Amino acid sequence: MDQIARTTKDLGQTLRAARKAKGITQAELAARAGVWQRTVSNIETGASGAKVDTIFDLLAALDLELRIVPRSKMTQRDLEDIF
Amino acid sequence: MDQIARTTKDLGQTLRAARKAKGITQAELAARAGVWQRTVSNIETGASGAKVDTIFDLLAALDLELRIVPRSKMTQRDLEDIF
DNA sequence: GGGGAAGATGATCGGAGGATCATATTGAAT
DNA sequence: ATTCAATATGATCCTCCGATCATCTTCCCC
């Protein structure tokens, strides 16, 4: 199931899910990415319009990458909302 | 052909390609996204570690979205470099 | 080669994020 | 319920982006 992000909030949720899937803590992810636990928390909570570089650092530490794709007409969530 | 981004430079190049594919100028994209031509130029050139919110604004204006996926072992470019 | 549109870039300013200290609060495990 | 780890958050400082003015350079077209 692909994770789609159109907002910082989406991105934060996705990052959190990915981190938990790997079974590591915010502090550990922060250490790997070279940022602060505070920053990871902020981003996961969607509180901040973070900097792109920071996001890429986190993605790399999680072995993730971005694919830029055309917007799908229907997202998984749309479907879930309907049915 | 999917566009993969692991760095701000990748992202800038992808955004520029997408914009040109739509045949619009930086100024027009900027207007649609509610930012400045200066900002679009900065991001496309990869000069700035832009803010995530700005990126999402541009993506929306280009009808694009992000998919967060596991890193592929081999990227398209890797293959091109080999063959 | 001349001309005009498109993109790059200089400078200043204000706002907001990340670094960095800290503590509070939540959540899970026993 | 107690406890300890994990996460959220307060406060300050500094840096850097985006906003906003501008001009300069590039490039394409005739």
mmCIF file of C-alpha atoms (C1' of nucleotides) in Angstrom:
data_model
loop_
_atom_site.group_PDB
_atom_site.id
_atom_site.type_symbol
_atom_site.label_atom_id
_atom_site.label_comp_id
_atom_site.label_asym_id
_atom_site.label_seq_id
_atom_site.Cartn_x
_atom_site.Cartn_y
_atom_site.Cartn_z
ATOM 1 C CA MET A 1 0.000 0.000 0.000
ATOM 2 C CA ASP A 2 1.584 3.189 -1.196
ATOM 3 C CA GLN A 3 1.764 6.169 1.071
ATOM 4 C CA ILE A 4 0.536 9.301 -0.582
ATOM 5 C CA ALA A 5 1.312 12.734 0.779
ATOM 6 C CA ARG A 6 -0.230 15.995 -0.282
ATOM 7 C CA THR A 7 0.290 17.921 2.913
ATOM 8 C CA THR A 8 2.819 18.148 5.691
ATOM 9 C CA LYS A 9 0.349 16.370 7.924
ATOM 10 C CA ASP A 10 0.198 13.428 5.539
ATOM 11 C CA LEU A 11 3.948 13.387 5.413
ATOM 12 C CA GLY A 12 4.269 13.404 9.176
ATOM 13 C CA GLN A 13 1.871 10.504 9.556
ATOM 14 C CA THR A 14 3.659 8.532 6.892
ATOM 15 C CA LEU A 15 7.032 9.126 8.462
ATOM 16 C CA ARG A 16 5.743 8.050 11.830
ATOM 17 C CA ALA A 17 4.245 4.888 10.400
ATOM 18 C CA ALA A 18 7.468 4.086 8.589
ATOM 19 C CA ARG A 19 9.525 4.659 11.700
ATOM 20 C CA LYS A 20 7.311 2.432 13.813
ATOM 21 C CA ALA A 21 7.377 -0.228 11.136
ATOM 22 C CA LYS A 22 11.128 -0.270 11.574
ATOM 23 C CA GLY A 23 10.735 -0.413 15.324
ATOM 24 C CA ILE A 24 12.924 2.532 16.151
ATOM 25 C CA THR A 25 12.313 5.503 18.412
ATOM 26 C CA GLN A 26 12.228 9.156 17.496
ATOM 27 C CA ALA A 27 15.519 9.602 19.303
ATOM 28 C CA GLU A 28 17.165 6.858 17.310
ATOM 29 C CA LEU A 29 15.814 8.095 14.018
ATOM 30 C CA ALA A 30 16.987 11.569 14.925
ATOM 31 C CA ALA A 31 20.454 10.290 15.662
ATOM 32 C CA ARG A 32 20.631 8.424 12.375
ATOM 33 C CA ALA A 33 19.389 11.414 10.418
ATOM 34 C CA GLY A 34 21.576 13.880 12.232
ATOM 35 C CA VAL A 35 18.734 15.950 13.612
ATOM 36 C CA TRP A 36 17.121 16.346 17.026
ATOM 37 C CA GLN A 37 14.382 14.306 18.571
ATOM 38 C CA ARG A 38 12.549 17.574 18.956
ATOM 39 C CA THR A 39 12.611 18.036 15.211
ATOM 40 C CA VAL A 40 11.366 14.534 14.487
ATOM 41 C CA SER A 41 8.510 15.047 16.893
ATOM 42 C CA ASN A 42 7.594 18.349 15.308
ATOM 43 C CA ILE A 43 7.539 16.877 11.847
ATOM 44 C CA GLU A 44 5.584 13.768 12.770
ATOM 45 C CA THR A 45 3.004 15.869 14.533
ATOM 46 C CA GLY A 46 2.687 17.988 11.438
ATOM 47 C CA ALA A 47 3.300 21.048 13.561
ATOM 48 C CA SER A 48 5.932 22.555 11.373
ATOM 49 C CA GLY A 49 6.386 23.360 7.753
ATOM 50 C CA ALA A 50 9.736 21.707 7.973
ATOM 51 C CA LYS A 51 12.597 22.177 5.581
ATOM 52 C CA VAL A 52 12.911 19.858 2.655
ATOM 53 C CA ASP A 53 16.462 18.945 3.515
ATOM 54 C CA THR A 54 15.379 17.713 6.901
ATOM 55 C CA ILE A 55 12.705 15.549 5.314
ATOM 56 C CA PHE A 56 15.212 14.022 2.938
ATOM 57 C CA ASP A 57 17.518 13.291 5.861
ATOM 58 C CA LEU A 58 14.719 11.439 7.619
ATOM 59 C CA LEU A 59 13.695 9.573 4.491
ATOM 60 C CA ALA A 60 17.256 8.430 3.903
ATOM 61 C CA ALA A 61 17.533 7.235 7.486
ATOM 62 C CA LEU A 62 14.362 5.235 6.950
ATOM 63 C CA ASP A 63 15.490 3.833 3.603
ATOM 64 C CA LEU A 64 12.701 5.632 1.848
ATOM 65 C CA GLU A 65 12.538 7.825 -1.195
ATOM 66 C CA LEU A 66 10.016 10.046 -2.904
ATOM 67 C CA ARG A 67 8.241 9.404 -6.122
ATOM 68 C CA ILE A 68 6.613 12.377 -7.754
ATOM 69 C CA VAL A 69 3.553 11.135 -9.575
ATOM 70 C CA PRO A 70 0.389 12.584 -11.113
ATOM 71 C CA ARG A 71 -2.399 13.039 -8.643
ATOM 72 C CA SER A 72 -4.654 10.078 -8.461
ATOM 73 C CA LYS A 73 -8.304 10.924 -8.841
ATOM 74 C CA MET A 74 -9.234 8.732 -5.928
ATOM 75 C CA THR A 75 -7.013 8.136 -2.979
ATOM 76 C CA GLN A 76 -7.319 5.144 -0.735
ATOM 77 C CA ARG A 77 -8.758 7.426 1.912
ATOM 78 C CA ASP A 78 -11.379 8.728 -0.478
ATOM 79 C CA LEU A 79 -12.512 5.177 -1.016
ATOM 80 C CA GLU A 80 -12.556 4.493 2.684
ATOM 81 C CA ASP A 81 -14.610 7.605 3.279
ATOM 82 C CA ILE A 82 -17.161 6.492 0.763
ATOM 83 C CA PHE A 83 -17.540 2.860 1.712
ATOM 84 C CA MET B 1 8.575 6.834 -16.045
ATOM 85 C CA ASP B 2 8.513 7.569 -12.371
ATOM 86 C CA GLN B 3 10.408 10.492 -10.985
ATOM 87 C CA ILE B 4 12.443 9.600 -7.951
ATOM 88 C CA ALA B 5 13.807 12.228 -5.606
ATOM 89 C CA ARG B 6 16.315 11.710 -2.847
ATOM 90 C CA THR B 7 17.728 15.200 -2.727
ATOM 91 C CA THR B 8 16.529 18.749 -3.206
ATOM 92 C CA LYS B 9 18.394 18.789 -6.476
ATOM 93 C CA ASP B 10 16.442 15.794 -7.727
ATOM 94 C CA LEU B 11 13.270 17.457 -6.610
ATOM 95 C CA GLY B 12 14.086 20.679 -8.400
ATOM 96 C CA GLN B 13 14.835 18.893 -11.633
ATOM 97 C CA THR B 14 11.644 16.899 -11.409
ATOM 98 C CA LEU B 15 9.566 19.974 -10.742
ATOM 99 C CA ARG B 16 11.112 21.764 -13.668
ATOM 100 C CA ALA B 17 10.464 18.830 -15.971
ATOM 101 C CA ALA B 18 6.863 18.620 -14.806
ATOM 102 C CA ARG B 19 6.335 22.323 -15.290
ATOM 103 C CA LYS B 20 7.751 22.252 -18.790
ATOM 104 C CA ALA B 21 5.681 19.217 -19.625
ATOM 105 C CA LYS B 22 2.663 21.342 -18.819
ATOM 106 C CA GLY B 23 4.036 24.175 -20.904
ATOM 107 C CA ILE B 24 3.831 26.882 -18.285
ATOM 108 C CA THR B 25 6.373 29.426 -17.166
ATOM 109 C CA GLN B 26 7.895 29.837 -13.738
ATOM 110 C CA ALA B 27 5.876 33.008 -13.319
ATOM 111 C CA GLU B 28 2.637 31.238 -14.123
ATOM 112 C CA LEU B 29 3.377 28.316 -11.864
ATOM 113 C CA ALA B 30 4.296 30.750 -9.122
ATOM 114 C CA ALA B 31 1.012 32.570 -9.564
ATOM 115 C CA ARG B 32 -0.974 29.345 -9.402
ATOM 116 C CA ALA B 33 0.887 28.138 -6.327
ATOM 117 C CA GLY B 34 0.749 31.479 -4.579
ATOM 118 C CA VAL B 35 4.485 31.931 -4.384
ATOM 119 C CA TRP B 36 7.025 34.077 -6.232
ATOM 120 C CA GLN B 37 8.831 33.411 -9.440
ATOM 121 C CA ARG B 38 11.993 33.946 -7.463
ATOM 122 C CA THR B 39 11.071 31.057 -5.205
ATOM 123 C CA VAL B 40 10.250 28.721 -8.092
ATOM 124 C CA SER B 41 13.580 29.546 -9.677
ATOM 125 C CA ASN B 42 15.419 28.895 -6.433
ATOM 126 C CA ILE B 43 13.770 25.551 -5.943
ATOM 127 C CA GLU B 44 14.213 24.352 -9.511
ATOM 128 C CA THR B 45 17.882 25.283 -9.404
ATOM 129 C CA GLY B 46 18.195 23.327 -6.200
ATOM 130 C CA ALA B 47 19.745 26.364 -4.603
ATOM 131 C CA SER B 48 17.620 26.365 -1.522
ATOM 132 C CA GLY B 49 16.608 23.901 1.085
ATOM 133 C CA ALA B 50 13.079 25.040 0.580
ATOM 134 C CA LYS B 51 10.227 24.605 2.985
ATOM 135 C CA VAL B 52 8.035 21.584 2.616
ATOM 136 C CA ASP B 53 4.881 23.654 2.462
ATOM 137 C CA THR B 54 6.199 25.486 -0.562
ATOM 138 C CA ILE B 55 6.944 22.208 -2.292
ATOM 139 C CA PHE B 56 3.441 20.949 -1.640
ATOM 140 C CA ASP B 57 2.012 24.180 -3.036
ATOM 141 C CA LEU B 58 3.984 23.678 -6.225
ATOM 142 C CA LEU B 59 3.047 20.017 -6.482
ATOM 143 C CA ALA B 60 -0.614 20.837 -6.102
ATOM 144 C CA ALA B 61 -0.379 23.500 -8.790
ATOM 145 C CA LEU B 62 1.164 20.896 -11.072
ATOM 146 C CA ASP B 63 -1.392 18.219 -10.194
ATOM 147 C CA LEU B 64 1.257 16.078 -8.658
ATOM 148 C CA GLU B 65 1.564 14.256 -5.390
ATOM 149 C CA LEU B 66 4.212 12.430 -3.442
ATOM 150 C CA ARG B 67 4.468 8.735 -2.861
ATOM 151 C CA ILE B 68 6.757 7.636 -0.096
ATOM 152 C CA VAL B 69 8.190 4.297 -1.064
ATOM 153 C CA PRO B 70 11.059 2.040 -0.010
ATOM 154 C CA ARG B 71 14.308 2.871 -1.688
ATOM 155 C CA SER B 72 14.826 0.900 -4.815
ATOM 156 C CA LYS B 73 18.133 -0.917 -4.928
ATOM 157 C CA MET B 74 18.600 0.148 -8.508
ATOM 158 C CA THR B 75 17.354 3.422 -9.814
ATOM 159 C CA GLN B 76 16.710 4.108 -13.443
ATOM 160 C CA ARG B 77 19.830 6.196 -13.492
ATOM 161 C CA ASP B 78 21.870 3.365 -12.061
ATOM 162 C CA LEU B 79 20.743 1.204 -14.936
ATOM 163 C CA GLU B 80 21.520 3.907 -17.442
ATOM 164 C CA ASP B 81 24.973 4.289 -15.976
ATOM 165 C CA ILE B 82 25.626 0.599 -16.360
ATOM 166 C CA PHE B 83 24.272 0.032 -19.835
ATOM 167 C "C1'" DG C 1 21.965 40.287 -35.063
ATOM 168 C "C1'" DG C 2 18.069 42.541 -32.781
ATOM 169 C "C1'" DG C 3 14.270 42.163 -29.684
ATOM 170 C "C1'" DG C 4 11.341 40.360 -26.212
ATOM 171 C "C1'" DA C 5 10.069 36.849 -23.069
ATOM 172 C "C1'" DA C 6 11.785 33.666 -19.538
ATOM 173 C "C1'" DG C 7 14.741 32.690 -15.983
ATOM 174 C "C1'" DA C 8 18.604 33.810 -12.733
ATOM 175 C "C1'" DT C 9 20.172 36.693 -9.130
ATOM 176 C "C1'" DG C 10 21.363 41.076 -5.913
ATOM 177 C "C1'" DA C 11 19.664 43.219 -1.565
ATOM 178 C "C1'" DT C 12 16.820 43.876 2.461
ATOM 179 C "C1'" DC C 13 13.462 42.457 5.909
ATOM 180 C "C1'" DG C 14 10.602 39.646 8.742
ATOM 181 C "C1'" DG C 15 9.117 35.289 10.164
ATOM 182 C "C1'" DA C 16 9.745 30.639 11.212
ATOM 183 C "C1'" DG C 17 12.452 26.329 11.716
ATOM 184 C "C1'" DG C 18 16.311 23.797 13.709
ATOM 185 C "C1'" DA C 19 19.760 23.550 17.404
ATOM 186 C "C1'" DT C 20 20.047 23.254 22.105
ATOM 187 C "C1'" DC C 21 19.103 23.440 26.758
ATOM 188 C "C1'" DA C 22 15.343 21.809 29.663
ATOM 189 C "C1'" DT C 23 10.946 19.572 31.796
ATOM 190 C "C1'" DA C 24 6.187 17.808 31.341
ATOM 191 C "C1'" DT C 25 3.269 14.309 29.756
ATOM 192 C "C1'" DT C 26 1.892 10.183 27.709
ATOM 193 C "C1'" DG C 27 1.913 5.236 27.120
ATOM 194 C "C1'" DA C 28 3.146 0.704 27.752
ATOM 195 C "C1'" DA C 29 4.741 -3.052 30.585
ATOM 196 C "C1'" DT C 30 4.729 -5.516 34.957
ATOM 197 C "C1'" DA D 1 -0.981 1.670 40.449
ATOM 198 C "C1'" DT D 2 4.008 2.227 39.777
ATOM 199 C "C1'" DT D 3 7.609 2.917 36.984
ATOM 200 C "C1'" DC D 4 10.405 3.815 33.132
ATOM 201 C "C1'" DA D 5 10.914 4.737 28.397
ATOM 202 C "C1'" DA D 6 9.062 7.459 24.654
ATOM 203 C "C1'" DT D 7 7.141 11.538 23.114
ATOM 204 C "C1'" DA D 8 5.467 16.291 23.394
ATOM 205 C "C1'" DT D 9 6.566 20.940 24.472
ATOM 206 C "C1'" DG D 10 8.570 25.510 26.782
ATOM 207 C "C1'" DA D 11 12.181 29.020 25.886
ATOM 208 C "C1'" DT D 12 16.073 31.136 23.552
ATOM 209 C "C1'" DC D 13 19.327 32.005 19.818
ATOM 210 C "C1'" DC D 14 20.818 31.893 15.155
ATOM 211 C "C1'" DT D 15 20.322 30.841 10.588
ATOM 212 C "C1'" DC D 16 18.016 30.798 6.421
ATOM 213 C "C1'" DC D 17 13.976 30.843 3.448
ATOM 214 C "C1'" DG D 18 10.208 33.421 1.349
ATOM 215 C "C1'" DA D 19 8.383 38.023 0.345
ATOM 216 C "C1'" DT D 20 9.315 41.896 -2.131
ATOM 217 C "C1'" DC D 21 11.540 45.312 -4.637
ATOM 218 C "C1'" DA D 22 14.671 45.311 -8.495
ATOM 219 C "C1'" DT D 23 17.993 44.293 -12.615
ATOM 220 C "C1'" DC D 24 20.872 41.262 -15.402
ATOM 221 C "C1'" DT D 25 21.539 37.368 -18.355
ATOM 222 C "C1'" DT D 26 19.959 33.615 -21.350
ATOM 223 C "C1'" DC D 27 17.672 31.988 -24.939
ATOM 224 C "C1'" DC D 28 14.543 31.532 -28.561
ATOM 225 C "C1'" DC D 29 12.347 33.490 -32.614
ATOM 226 C "C1'" DC D 30 12.107 36.368 -36.611
#
